[in-house]
Coordinates of C-alpha atoms in Angstrom, one line a residue:
Chain A
M404 CA -20.6 8.9 9.0
S405 CA -21.7 9.1 5.4
G406 CA -20.6 5.7 4.3
V407 CA -18.2 4.7 1.6
A408 CA -19.3 6.6 -1.5
V409 CA -21.5 4.5 -3.7
E410 CA -23.3 5.5 -6.8
T411 CA -27.0 4.9 -6.4
R412 CA -28.9 2.9 -8.8
P413 CA -32.6 2.4 -9.3
V414 CA -34.1 -0.3 -7.1
T415 CA -34.8 -3.4 -9.1
S416 CA -38.0 -5.4 -8.7
Q417 CA -35.9 -8.0 -6.9
Q418 CA -35.1 -5.6 -4.1
A419 CA -38.5 -3.9 -4.1
G420 CA -40.4 -7.2 -3.5
T421 CA -43.5 -6.6 -5.5
G422 CA -46.6 -8.7 -5.2
N423 CA -48.9 -9.6 -2.2
G424 CA -48.0 -10.2 1.4
I425 CA -47.1 -13.9 1.2
E426 CA -45.0 -13.4 -1.9
R427 CA -43.1 -10.6 -0.2
L428 CA -42.5 -12.7 2.9
A429 CA -41.2 -15.6 0.8
N430 CA -39.0 -13.2 -1.0
R431 CA -37.6 -11.8 2.3
L432 CA -37.0 -15.3 3.6
G433 CA -35.3 -16.3 0.4
R434 CA -32.9 -13.4 0.9
L435 CA -32.1 -14.4 4.5
P436 CA -28.9 -16.4 3.5
L437 CA -27.6 -13.3 1.8
H438 CA -27.9 -11.3 5.0
V439 CA -26.4 -14.1 7.1
V440 CA -23.3 -14.4 4.8
I441 CA -22.8 -10.6 4.8
A442 CA -23.2 -10.6 8.6
I443 CA -20.5 -13.3 9.0
I444 CA -18.0 -11.4 6.6
V445 CA -18.6 -8.1 8.4
A446 CA -18.1 -9.8 11.8
V447 CA -14.8 -11.4 10.7
W448 CA -13.6 -8.0 9.4
L449 CA -14.6 -6.0 12.5
I450 CA -14.1 -8.3 15.5
P451 CA -10.2 -8.3 15.4
T452 CA -10.0 -4.5 15.5
I453 CA -12.7 -4.3 18.2
G454 CA -10.8 -6.9 20.3
L455 CA -7.6 -4.8 20.1
V456 CA -9.5 -1.6 21.1
V457 CA -11.1 -3.3 24.1
N458 CA -7.8 -4.9 25.2
S459 CA -6.0 -1.5 25.0
F460 CA -8.3 -0.3 27.8
R461 CA -7.7 -3.3 30.1
S462 CA -5.0 -3.9 32.7
V463 CA -2.1 -6.2 31.9
H464 CA -3.2 -8.6 34.5
D465 CA -6.8 -8.8 33.1
M466 CA -5.4 -9.4 29.6
T467 CA -3.4 -12.5 30.7
V468 CA -6.3 -14.2 32.7
A469 CA -9.3 -13.6 30.4
G470 CA -10.2 -12.8 26.8
W471 CA -11.2 -9.2 25.7
W472 CA -14.8 -10.2 25.4
T473 CA -15.2 -10.7 29.1
A474 CA -14.6 -7.0 29.6
L475 CA -17.8 -6.2 27.7
F476 CA -19.7 -7.2 30.8
P477 CA -19.4 -5.7 34.2
P478 CA -17.1 -5.5 36.0
N479 CA -15.4 -4.2 32.9
G480 CA -12.2 -3.1 34.7
F481 CA -11.4 -0.4 32.0
T482 CA -8.2 1.5 32.6
L483 CA -5.8 3.8 30.8
D484 CA -2.8 2.1 32.2
S485 CA -1.5 0.9 28.9
Y486 CA -1.7 4.3 27.4
N487 CA 0.0 5.9 30.4
S488 CA 2.8 3.3 30.3
I489 CA 3.5 3.5 26.6
L490 CA 3.5 7.3 26.5
G491 CA 5.8 7.4 29.5
L492 CA 8.2 5.1 27.7
E493 CA 11.0 7.3 26.3
G494 CA 11.6 5.4 23.1
F495 CA 7.9 5.3 22.1
A496 CA 7.0 8.9 22.9
S497 CA 9.8 10.2 20.8
S498 CA 8.9 7.8 18.0
I499 CA 5.5 9.5 17.6
V500 CA 7.3 12.8 17.0
N501 CA 9.7 11.0 14.6
S502 CA 6.8 9.6 12.5
I503 CA 5.5 13.1 12.0
L504 CA 9.0 14.5 11.3
I505 CA 9.6 11.8 8.7
T506 CA 6.2 11.9 7.0
I507 CA 5.4 15.5 6.4
P508 CA 8.6 16.6 4.8
A509 CA 8.9 13.4 2.7
T510 CA 5.3 14.0 1.4
V511 CA 5.9 17.6 0.5
I512 CA 9.3 17.0 -1.2
Q513 CA 8.0 14.3 -3.5
L514 CA 4.7 15.9 -4.4
A515 CA 6.5 19.2 -5.3
I516 CA 9.0 17.5 -7.6
A517 CA 6.4 15.1 -9.1
T518 CA 4.0 17.9 -10.0
M519 CA 6.7 19.8 -11.8
G520 CA 7.9 16.7 -13.7
A521 CA 4.3 15.6 -14.5
Y522 CA 3.7 19.0 -16.1
A523 CA 6.7 18.6 -18.4
F524 CA 5.5 15.1 -19.5
A525 CA 2.0 16.3 -20.0
W526 CA 2.5 19.7 -21.8
M527 CA 6.0 19.7 -23.4
R528 CA 7.4 17.9 -26.4
F529 CA 11.0 16.8 -26.2
P530 CA 13.1 14.0 -27.7
G531 CA 13.0 11.0 -25.5
R532 CA 9.9 12.0 -23.6
D533 CA 8.0 8.8 -24.4
L534 CA 10.9 6.6 -23.6
F535 CA 11.5 8.3 -20.3
F536 CA 7.8 8.0 -19.4
I537 CA 7.8 4.3 -20.2
I538 CA 10.8 3.9 -17.9
I539 CA 8.7 5.7 -15.2
V540 CA 5.8 3.3 -15.8
G541 CA 8.1 0.4 -15.5
L542 CA 9.7 1.7 -12.3
M543 CA 6.2 1.8 -10.6
V544 CA 6.5 -2.0 -10.1
V545 CA 10.2 -2.4 -9.4
P546 CA 10.5 -3.8 -5.8
I547 CA 12.3 -1.4 -3.5
Q548 CA 14.4 -4.4 -2.4
M549 CA 16.3 -3.9 -5.6
T550 CA 17.5 -0.6 -4.3
L551 CA 18.3 -1.1 -0.7
I552 CA 22.0 -2.1 -0.8
P553 CA 23.3 0.5 -3.2
I554 CA 21.4 3.3 -1.4
L555 CA 22.6 2.1 2.0
H556 CA 26.2 2.4 0.6
M557 CA 25.3 5.8 -0.8
F558 CA 23.9 7.2 2.4
A559 CA 26.9 5.9 4.3
A560 CA 29.3 7.5 1.8
L561 CA 27.4 10.8 2.2
G562 CA 27.5 10.5 6.0
I563 CA 23.7 10.8 6.3
A564 CA 22.9 7.1 7.3
G565 CA 20.1 7.0 9.8
S566 CA 19.2 10.7 9.4
F567 CA 15.8 12.2 8.6
L568 CA 17.3 13.5 5.3
A569 CA 18.2 10.0 4.2
V570 CA 14.6 8.7 4.7
W571 CA 13.0 11.8 3.1
L572 CA 15.1 11.3 0.0
A573 CA 14.6 7.5 -0.2
H574 CA 10.8 7.9 0.2
S575 CA 10.7 10.6 -2.4
G576 CA 12.6 8.5 -4.9
Y577 CA 10.3 5.5 -4.3
G578 CA 7.1 7.4 -4.5
L579 CA 7.9 9.6 -7.5
P580 CA 7.1 7.2 -10.4
F581 CA 3.5 6.5 -9.4
E582 CA 2.9 10.2 -8.6
I583 CA 4.3 11.4 -11.9
F584 CA 2.2 8.8 -13.7
L585 CA -1.0 9.8 -12.0
L586 CA -0.4 13.6 -12.2
R587 CA 0.6 13.5 -15.8
N588 CA -2.6 11.7 -16.7
Y589 CA -4.6 14.3 -14.8
L590 CA -2.7 17.3 -16.1
G591 CA -2.9 15.9 -19.7
G592 CA -6.7 15.7 -19.3
L593 CA -7.0 19.5 -18.7
P594 CA -8.5 21.4 -21.6
K595 CA -5.9 22.4 -24.2
E596 CA -7.7 25.7 -25.1
I597 CA -6.9 27.2 -21.7
F598 CA -3.2 26.8 -22.3
E599 CA -3.3 28.0 -25.9
S600 CA -5.2 31.2 -25.0
A601 CA -2.7 31.9 -22.2
E602 CA 0.1 31.4 -24.8
V603 CA -1.5 33.9 -27.1
D604 CA -1.4 36.4 -24.1
G605 CA 2.3 35.8 -23.9
A606 CA 2.5 33.5 -20.9
G607 CA 5.5 31.2 -20.6
H608 CA 5.6 27.7 -19.1
A609 CA 6.4 29.0 -15.6
Q610 CA 3.3 31.2 -15.6
K611 CA 1.1 28.5 -17.2
F612 CA 2.2 26.0 -14.6
L613 CA 1.8 28.2 -11.6
S614 CA -1.3 30.1 -12.4
L615 CA -3.2 27.6 -14.5
A616 CA -2.1 24.0 -14.2
L617 CA -1.3 24.0 -10.5
P618 CA -4.7 25.4 -9.3
M619 CA -6.6 23.1 -11.5
T620 CA -4.6 20.1 -10.3
I621 CA -5.3 20.7 -6.6
P622 CA -8.0 18.1 -6.3
A623 CA -5.7 15.4 -7.7
I624 CA -2.8 16.6 -5.5
A625 CA -5.1 16.6 -2.5
S626 CA -6.2 13.0 -2.8
L627 CA -2.7 11.9 -3.8
T628 CA -1.4 13.6 -0.6
I629 CA -3.6 11.4 1.5
F630 CA -2.2 8.2 0.0
V631 CA 1.4 9.4 0.0
F632 CA 1.1 10.6 3.6
L633 CA -0.4 7.3 4.8
G634 CA 2.0 5.2 2.8
I635 CA 5.0 6.8 4.6
W636 CA 3.3 6.9 8.0
N637 CA 2.6 3.1 7.7
D638 CA 6.0 2.2 6.1
L639 CA 8.2 -0.3 7.8
L640 CA 10.8 -1.6 5.3
V641 CA 12.3 1.8 4.4
A642 CA 12.6 3.0 7.9
L643 CA 13.8 -0.3 9.2
T644 CA 16.6 -0.5 6.5
Y645 CA 17.8 3.1 6.7
M646 CA 17.3 3.9 10.4
G647 CA 16.9 0.5 12.1
S648 CA 18.8 1.4 15.2
S649 CA 18.8 5.2 14.9
P650 CA 17.1 7.3 17.6
N651 CA 15.1 8.8 14.7
R652 CA 13.2 5.7 14.0
P653 CA 9.4 6.0 13.6
M654 CA 6.6 4.2 15.5
T655 CA 6.2 1.3 13.1
V656 CA 9.9 0.3 13.7
V657 CA 9.7 0.7 17.5
I658 CA 6.5 -1.3 17.7
T659 CA 8.0 -4.0 15.5
Q660 CA 11.1 -4.3 17.6
A661 CA 8.9 -4.6 20.7
V662 CA 7.0 -7.5 19.1
T663 CA 10.0 -9.3 17.8
S664 CA 12.2 -9.0 20.8
L665 CA 9.3 -10.0 23.1
G666 CA 10.7 -7.7 25.7
Q667 CA 8.9 -6.6 28.9
N668 CA 6.7 -4.0 27.2
W669 CA 4.8 -6.3 24.8
Q670 CA 1.5 -5.9 26.7
F671 CA 1.5 -2.2 26.0
L672 CA 1.5 -3.0 22.3
T673 CA -2.3 -2.7 22.2
A674 CA -2.1 1.0 23.1
A675 CA 0.9 1.5 20.8
A676 CA -0.9 0.0 17.9
I677 CA -4.0 2.0 18.6
I678 CA -1.9 5.2 18.7
Q679 CA -0.1 4.3 15.4
M680 CA -3.4 3.6 13.6
A681 CA -5.4 6.5 15.0
L682 CA -4.2 8.9 12.4
P683 CA -4.8 6.7 9.3
L684 CA -8.3 5.7 10.6
A685 CA -9.2 9.4 11.4
V686 CA -8.1 10.3 7.9
F687 CA -10.1 7.5 6.4
I688 CA -13.3 8.3 8.3
G689 CA -12.9 12.1 7.7
L690 CA -11.9 12.0 4.1
Q691 CA -13.6 8.8 2.9
R692 CA -14.9 10.2 -0.3
Y693 CA -11.4 11.3 -1.5
F694 CA -10.0 8.0 -0.3
V695 CA -12.3 5.8 -2.2
R696 CA -12.3 8.0 -5.3
G697 CA -8.5 8.1 -5.2
I698 CA -8.3 4.3 -5.1
T699 CA -10.6 3.8 -8.1
A700 CA -8.9 6.6 -10.1
G701 CA -5.4 5.3 -9.4
S702 CA -5.9 1.7 -10.1
V703 CA -8.6 1.4 -12.7
K704 CA -6.5 3.7 -14.9
G705 CA -3.1 2.2 -14.0
Chain B
V1113 CA 14.6 20.8 18.9
D1114 CA 17.1 20.7 16.0
R1115 CA 15.0 18.0 14.3
F1116 CA 12.0 20.2 14.4
I1117 CA 13.8 23.1 12.8
T1118 CA 15.1 20.8 10.0
A1119 CA 11.7 19.3 9.4
I1120 CA 9.9 22.6 9.2
A1121 CA 12.7 24.0 7.0
A1122 CA 12.3 21.1 4.7
T1123 CA 8.5 21.3 4.6
V1124 CA 8.5 25.0 3.8
G1125 CA 11.8 25.2 2.1
I1126 CA 11.4 22.5 -0.6
P1127 CA 8.3 24.0 -2.3
L1128 CA 10.1 27.4 -2.2
I1129 CA 13.2 25.9 -3.8
V1130 CA 11.1 24.3 -6.5
L1131 CA 9.3 27.6 -7.0
G1132 CA 12.6 29.4 -7.2
Y1133 CA 14.0 26.8 -9.6
I1134 CA 11.0 27.3 -11.9
R1135 CA 11.1 31.1 -11.7
V1136 CA 14.8 31.7 -11.9
G1137 CA 15.5 28.9 -14.3
D1138 CA 12.7 30.0 -16.7
A1139 CA 14.0 33.6 -16.6
L1140 CA 17.6 32.5 -17.3
L1141 CA 16.4 30.2 -20.2
D1142 CA 14.6 33.2 -21.7
R1143 CA 17.9 35.0 -22.2
L1144 CA 19.3 32.1 -24.2
P1145 CA 19.0 32.1 -28.0
E1146 CA 15.5 31.0 -29.1
R1147 CA 16.5 27.6 -30.5
L1148 CA 18.6 26.6 -27.6
H1149 CA 16.1 27.5 -24.9
R1150 CA 13.3 25.8 -26.8
W1151 CA 15.4 22.6 -26.8
L1152 CA 16.6 22.9 -23.2
R1153 CA 13.4 23.9 -21.4
P1154 CA 11.6 20.6 -21.2
Y1155 CA 14.7 18.9 -19.8
F1156 CA 15.0 21.6 -17.3
W1157 CA 11.4 20.9 -16.1
A1158 CA 11.7 17.2 -16.1
L1159 CA 15.2 17.1 -14.6
P1160 CA 14.5 17.0 -10.8
A1161 CA 12.0 14.1 -11.2
L1162 CA 14.2 12.2 -13.6
A1163 CA 17.2 12.7 -11.4
F1164 CA 15.4 11.3 -8.4
A1165 CA 14.1 8.4 -10.4
F1166 CA 17.6 7.7 -11.7
V1167 CA 19.5 8.1 -8.4
F1168 CA 17.0 6.1 -6.3
M1169 CA 15.6 3.5 -8.7
V1170 CA 17.5 3.0 -12.0
Y1171 CA 21.1 3.2 -10.8
P1172 CA 20.5 1.1 -7.6
T1173 CA 18.7 -1.6 -9.6
I1174 CA 21.6 -1.9 -12.0
R1175 CA 24.1 -1.8 -9.2
T1176 CA 22.2 -4.5 -7.3
I1177 CA 22.4 -6.8 -10.3
V1178 CA 26.2 -6.3 -10.3
I1179 CA 26.5 -6.8 -6.5
S1180 CA 24.6 -10.1 -6.9
F1181 CA 27.6 -11.5 -8.8
E1182 CA 30.0 -10.5 -6.1
N1183 CA 31.1 -11.9 -2.7
R1184 CA 29.9 -11.0 0.8
D1185 CA 31.4 -7.5 0.9
S1186 CA 31.5 -6.9 -2.9
T1187 CA 35.3 -7.2 -3.2
S1188 CA 35.5 -10.0 -5.8
F1189 CA 33.5 -11.5 -8.6
V1190 CA 32.0 -14.9 -7.8
G1191 CA 29.9 -15.6 -10.8
F1192 CA 26.6 -17.4 -10.2
R1193 CA 27.6 -18.6 -6.7
N1194 CA 25.1 -16.5 -4.9
Y1195 CA 22.3 -17.8 -7.2
Q1196 CA 23.5 -21.3 -6.8
Y1197 CA 23.3 -20.8 -3.0
F1198 CA 19.7 -19.4 -3.4
F1199 CA 18.5 -22.3 -5.5
T1200 CA 20.1 -25.1 -3.4
F1201 CA 20.0 -24.0 0.2
P1202 CA 16.9 -25.4 2.0
D1203 CA 16.1 -22.2 3.9
T1204 CA 16.1 -20.0 0.8
L1205 CA 14.1 -22.7 -1.2
L1206 CA 11.5 -22.6 1.6
S1207 CA 11.2 -18.8 1.3
L1208 CA 10.6 -19.3 -2.4
R1209 CA 7.9 -21.9 -1.8
N1210 CA 6.2 -19.6 0.7
T1211 CA 6.2 -16.7 -1.7
V1212 CA 4.5 -19.0 -4.2
L1213 CA 1.9 -19.8 -1.6
W1214 CA 1.4 -16.1 -1.0
L1215 CA 1.2 -15.5 -4.7
V1216 CA -1.5 -18.1 -5.2
F1217 CA -3.6 -17.8 -2.1
Y1218 CA -3.2 -14.1 -1.3
T1219 CA -4.1 -13.2 -4.9
L1220 CA -7.0 -15.6 -5.2
G1221 CA -8.3 -14.9 -1.7
S1222 CA -8.3 -11.1 -2.0
V1223 CA -9.7 -10.9 -5.5
L1224 CA -12.4 -13.6 -4.8
L1225 CA -13.5 -12.1 -1.5
G1226 CA -13.4 -8.6 -3.1
L1227 CA -15.6 -9.8 -5.9
I1228 CA -18.0 -11.7 -3.6
T1229 CA -18.4 -8.8 -1.2
A1230 CA -18.9 -6.4 -4.0
I1231 CA -21.7 -8.6 -5.6
L1232 CA -23.4 -9.4 -2.3
L1233 CA -23.4 -5.9 -1.0
D1234 CA -24.8 -4.6 -4.3
R1235 CA -28.0 -6.3 -3.3
V1236 CA -28.6 -4.9 0.1
K1237 CA -29.7 -1.5 1.4
Y1238 CA -27.0 -1.2 4.1
E1239 CA -24.2 -1.5 1.4
S1240 CA -22.3 1.7 2.3
I1241 CA -22.1 0.9 6.1
A1242 CA -21.0 -2.7 5.5
K1243 CA -18.4 -1.5 3.0
I1244 CA -16.8 0.7 5.8
A1245 CA -16.3 -2.4 7.9
I1246 CA -14.5 -4.3 5.1
F1247 CA -12.5 -1.3 4.1
L1248 CA -11.4 -0.4 7.6
P1249 CA -8.2 -2.5 7.7
M1250 CA -7.0 -0.9 4.5
P1251 CA -5.7 2.4 5.9
M1252 CA -3.9 0.6 8.8
S1253 CA -0.3 -0.2 8.8
A1254 CA 0.7 -3.8 8.4
V1255 CA 2.4 -3.4 11.7
A1256 CA -0.8 -2.4 13.5
A1257 CA -2.7 -5.2 11.7
S1258 CA -0.1 -7.7 12.8
V1259 CA -0.5 -6.6 16.4
I1260 CA -4.3 -7.0 16.1
W1261 CA -3.9 -10.5 14.8
K1262 CA -1.2 -11.4 17.3
F1263 CA -4.0 -11.1 19.9
M1264 CA -6.5 -13.0 17.7
F1265 CA -4.0 -15.9 17.3
D1266 CA -2.9 -15.9 20.9
Y1267 CA -2.3 -19.4 22.2
R1268 CA -2.2 -20.8 25.8
P1269 CA -1.5 -24.5 26.6
A1270 CA -4.6 -26.7 26.6
G1271 CA -6.4 -26.7 29.9
T1272 CA -5.8 -23.1 30.7
T1273 CA -8.1 -20.2 29.9
Q1274 CA -7.7 -19.2 26.2
T1275 CA -7.4 -15.4 25.9
G1276 CA -6.9 -15.5 22.1
T1277 CA -10.2 -15.0 20.3
L1278 CA -9.8 -17.8 17.8
N1279 CA -8.7 -20.5 20.3
A1280 CA -11.5 -19.4 22.7
A1281 CA -14.0 -19.7 19.8
I1282 CA -12.9 -23.2 18.7
G1283 CA -12.7 -24.2 22.4
T1284 CA -16.5 -23.6 22.7
V1285 CA -17.1 -26.5 20.4
G1286 CA -14.6 -28.6 22.3
A1287 CA -11.6 -28.4 20.0
Q1288 CA -8.0 -28.3 21.3
P1289 CA -6.2 -24.9 21.1
I1290 CA -3.9 -24.4 18.2
A1291 CA -0.6 -22.5 18.2
W1292 CA -1.6 -20.8 15.0
L1293 CA 1.6 -18.9 14.3
V1294 CA 4.0 -21.7 15.4
N1295 CA 2.4 -24.8 13.9
S1296 CA 3.8 -25.1 10.4
T1297 CA 0.6 -26.2 8.8
T1298 CA -1.5 -23.3 10.1
N1299 CA 1.0 -20.4 10.2
N1300 CA 1.4 -19.7 6.5
P1301 CA -2.4 -19.7 6.0
A1302 CA -2.8 -17.6 9.1
L1303 CA -0.3 -15.0 7.9
I1304 CA -1.7 -15.0 4.4
F1305 CA -5.2 -14.5 5.8
I1306 CA -4.0 -11.3 7.6
G1307 CA -2.8 -10.0 4.2
V1308 CA -6.2 -10.9 2.6
W1309 CA -8.0 -9.3 5.5
M1310 CA -6.1 -6.0 5.0
I1311 CA -6.5 -5.8 1.2
T1312 CA -10.0 -7.2 0.4
G1313 CA -11.5 -3.8 0.9
F1314 CA -9.3 -2.4 -1.8
C1315 CA -10.3 -5.1 -4.3
M1316 CA -14.0 -4.7 -3.3
V1317 CA -14.0 -0.9 -3.9
I1318 CA -12.5 -1.2 -7.4
I1319 CA -14.7 -4.2 -8.4
S1320 CA -17.7 -2.5 -7.0
A1321 CA -17.1 0.7 -9.0
S1322 CA -17.0 -1.4 -12.1
L1323 CA -20.1 -3.3 -11.1
K1324 CA -22.1 -0.1 -10.7
S1325 CA -21.3 0.8 -14.3
I1326 CA -23.2 -2.3 -15.6
S1327 CA -26.6 -1.2 -16.9
P1328 CA -29.4 -2.4 -14.6
E1329 CA -31.7 -2.8 -17.6
L1330 CA -29.4 -5.5 -18.9
L1331 CA -29.6 -7.5 -15.7
E1332 CA -33.3 -6.9 -15.4
A1333 CA -33.9 -8.1 -19.0
A1334 CA -32.0 -11.4 -18.2
R1335 CA -34.1 -11.9 -15.0
I1336 CA -37.4 -11.3 -16.9
D1337 CA -36.2 -13.9 -19.4
G1338 CA -36.1 -16.3 -16.4
A1339 CA -32.4 -16.4 -15.6
N1340 CA -31.7 -17.0 -11.9
E1341 CA -29.3 -14.9 -9.9
F1342 CA -26.3 -17.2 -10.2
R1343 CA -26.8 -17.4 -14.0
V1344 CA -27.0 -13.6 -14.2
V1345 CA -23.7 -13.3 -12.3
R1346 CA -22.0 -16.0 -14.3
M1347 CA -23.2 -15.1 -17.8
I1348 CA -23.4 -11.3 -17.6
V1349 CA -21.7 -9.8 -14.6
A1350 CA -18.6 -11.9 -14.6
P1351 CA -17.6 -11.3 -18.3
L1352 CA -18.2 -7.6 -17.9
L1353 CA -16.1 -7.4 -14.8
W1354 CA -13.3 -9.4 -16.2
P1355 CA -11.1 -6.5 -17.4
T1356 CA -11.3 -5.0 -13.9
I1357 CA -10.6 -8.3 -12.3
T1358 CA -7.4 -8.8 -14.3
V1359 CA -6.2 -5.3 -13.3
V1360 CA -6.9 -5.9 -9.7
G1361 CA -5.3 -9.4 -10.0
T1362 CA -2.0 -8.1 -11.4
T1363 CA -1.9 -5.5 -8.6
M1364 CA -2.4 -8.2 -6.0
I1365 CA 0.3 -10.4 -7.6
I1366 CA 2.8 -7.6 -7.3
Q1367 CA 1.7 -7.1 -3.7
A1368 CA 2.0 -10.8 -2.9
L1369 CA 5.6 -10.9 -4.3
K1370 CA 6.6 -7.9 -2.2
Q1371 CA 5.1 -9.1 1.1
F1372 CA 7.4 -8.3 4.0
D1373 CA 5.8 -6.5 7.0
I1374 CA 3.3 -9.1 8.3
V1375 CA 5.8 -12.0 8.2
Y1376 CA 8.7 -9.9 9.6
V1377 CA 6.5 -8.6 12.5
L1378 CA 4.8 -11.8 13.5
T1379 CA 7.3 -14.6 13.0
N1380 CA 10.4 -13.0 11.3
G1381 CA 10.4 -16.0 9.1
A1382 CA 10.6 -18.6 11.9
Y1383 CA 8.7 -21.9 11.9
D1384 CA 8.9 -22.2 8.1
T1385 CA 7.2 -18.9 7.3
D1386 CA 10.0 -17.1 5.5
V1387 CA 9.2 -15.3 2.3
I1388 CA 11.6 -13.9 -0.3
A1389 CA 11.5 -10.3 1.1
T1390 CA 12.2 -11.4 4.7
Q1391 CA 14.9 -13.7 3.5
M1392 CA 16.6 -10.9 1.6
F1393 CA 16.4 -8.6 4.6
R1394 CA 18.0 -11.2 6.8
Q1395 CA 20.9 -11.7 4.4
L1396 CA 21.3 -8.0 4.4
S1397 CA 21.0 -7.1 8.1
T1398 CA 21.7 -10.2 10.2
A1399 CA 24.1 -12.1 7.9
G1400 CA 25.5 -9.0 6.3
H1401 CA 26.1 -10.9 3.0
Y1402 CA 25.5 -8.3 0.3
G1403 CA 26.1 -10.6 -2.6
R1404 CA 23.5 -13.1 -1.4
A1405 CA 21.0 -10.4 -0.4
A1406 CA 21.4 -8.8 -3.8
A1407 CA 20.8 -12.2 -5.5
V1408 CA 17.6 -12.7 -3.6
G1409 CA 16.5 -9.2 -4.6
V1410 CA 17.2 -10.0 -8.3
V1411 CA 15.1 -13.2 -8.1
L1412 CA 12.2 -11.1 -6.8
F1413 CA 12.8 -8.6 -9.6
I1414 CA 12.8 -11.3 -12.3
A1415 CA 9.5 -12.6 -10.9
I1416 CA 8.1 -9.1 -11.3
I1417 CA 9.4 -8.5 -14.9
P1418 CA 6.4 -10.1 -16.6
L1419 CA 4.1 -7.8 -14.7
L1420 CA 6.3 -4.9 -15.6
V1421 CA 5.9 -5.8 -19.3
I1422 CA 2.1 -6.2 -18.8
N1423 CA 1.9 -2.8 -17.1
I1424 CA 3.8 -1.1 -19.9
R1425 CA 1.7 -2.8 -22.6
R1426 CA -1.5 -1.7 -20.9
F1427 CA -0.1 1.8 -20.6
Q1428 CA 0.6 1.9 -24.3
Q1429 CA -2.9 0.7 -25.2
Q1430 CA -4.3 3.4 -23.0
E1431 CA -2.1 6.0 -24.8
E1432 CA -3.4 4.9 -28.2
M1433 CA -7.0 5.4 -27.0
R1434 CA -6.3 9.0 -25.7

């Protein structure tokens, strides 16, 4: 693990601890409270997740008679029961597939359309462009609650309520404003000269977009893909609203319904939650650099 | 099997359709008279994105405002009756109060903790490892985080073995177990803390990036002049970080207003924990009252309008600097 990307900075005399041995020791001791405070914060941030991971490998009986920390000492009593049970449960196993079938197409649809629209906003002049873009910037903060009822009606009228198509379209509509905003800023920052010299060679917009703009935007699209993908994978409200009782519903909805109904399967929730968050955590650990860079780029600018 | 085929078709098909749209459309536009195609081309490129934004955001927003003035099934005009309901009924007023609680404590908590962790971790060598720990909840879903904390807050009656981490911990110092999510003095702080726990890493990463851009010579000079660490932070670091803190703060306010998942999963608004977003969802799904649901949505929207204006202003300032 390489650690969250940080820019290095020269060590200051504070940190280097100059001077003789006694001074250095005093300096170290003076910094002890700093380390203690950090240790407490880190513990509060890590322990809940560790607790869930440990519990997911314990039997239902153990979980009800003793806390997860007792399993850290022998006899640990670790077992894969929860995972076996939850994967054997028809509703949950198919919801894993549903999550994938919702997330991938929805991500691809919106990024394809957003990139094309962002190009128009970055490199074309047309009446109303600035006004349209200000509307896009405004839409970024409009709560999706404002759209739920009319879109429910619309999906019902079109006969696609509860379908994958409905959720793909809804996610795409909600995600587009932010993506257009970010990609337009990125595309607009590309050097003008490249496009001008292509124009001299007789290239039209289609060619400039596909052979120049698109390849140069791949880094931005890649880090945006991570966020869009995780956003949809982790979504609850959209899926709950448009496919609350449909057999197509994703993991987040199935887990939520298990928690709220307090049915017989709630003990297996540990394993279910671990399965649901495995992909986001793997993406985070594997692509940390892009993740952190994407966050700072996206929000410091916008 | 059908679903797989549809999904694969959509994943491969959509980029191909977009490509075809660009290629064929551009070729067709080329055949038009010069002036016409010059005028039409930008709209042709922006059309798919604008159409999506209009169909899924602009039109529904306007429609929701209209529905909020209509009755249960949108068959007759009722004036402000749905708003009157919202601002007089105890349950909905409670959700308004709780959203204000979220607004204040979620925003303050996450920004302050993000700031504190960024400043503290800047001073130690294990910064990058510690940051991972604080950032870890960020990629999780609120659903998974809620399950994690359901086990942290687990409550058993006094006298029995406490399996919830928190109650076991306070038990070691002899305190009575607390039903964190049921007790109406602890449940709102508990839910808000889960939100803070999830988002602090986000605030920390942004504030930290801005902190690293402060010249170390400047800080060093202040220290040589005899300023202690607290003074350095208060007089130099804090003012320089202020623009970043306001950006992070407004983002957190928007997040606070929209909070839905954590409350819906853990209490579904019971025991006085309802917020505006869960209240709206209940009016929509359980009560099936579209007029009232829409009115709740509009209240949320009105609360966000100042932030919308701030965002647009900030965007316009950035444009002038480009």
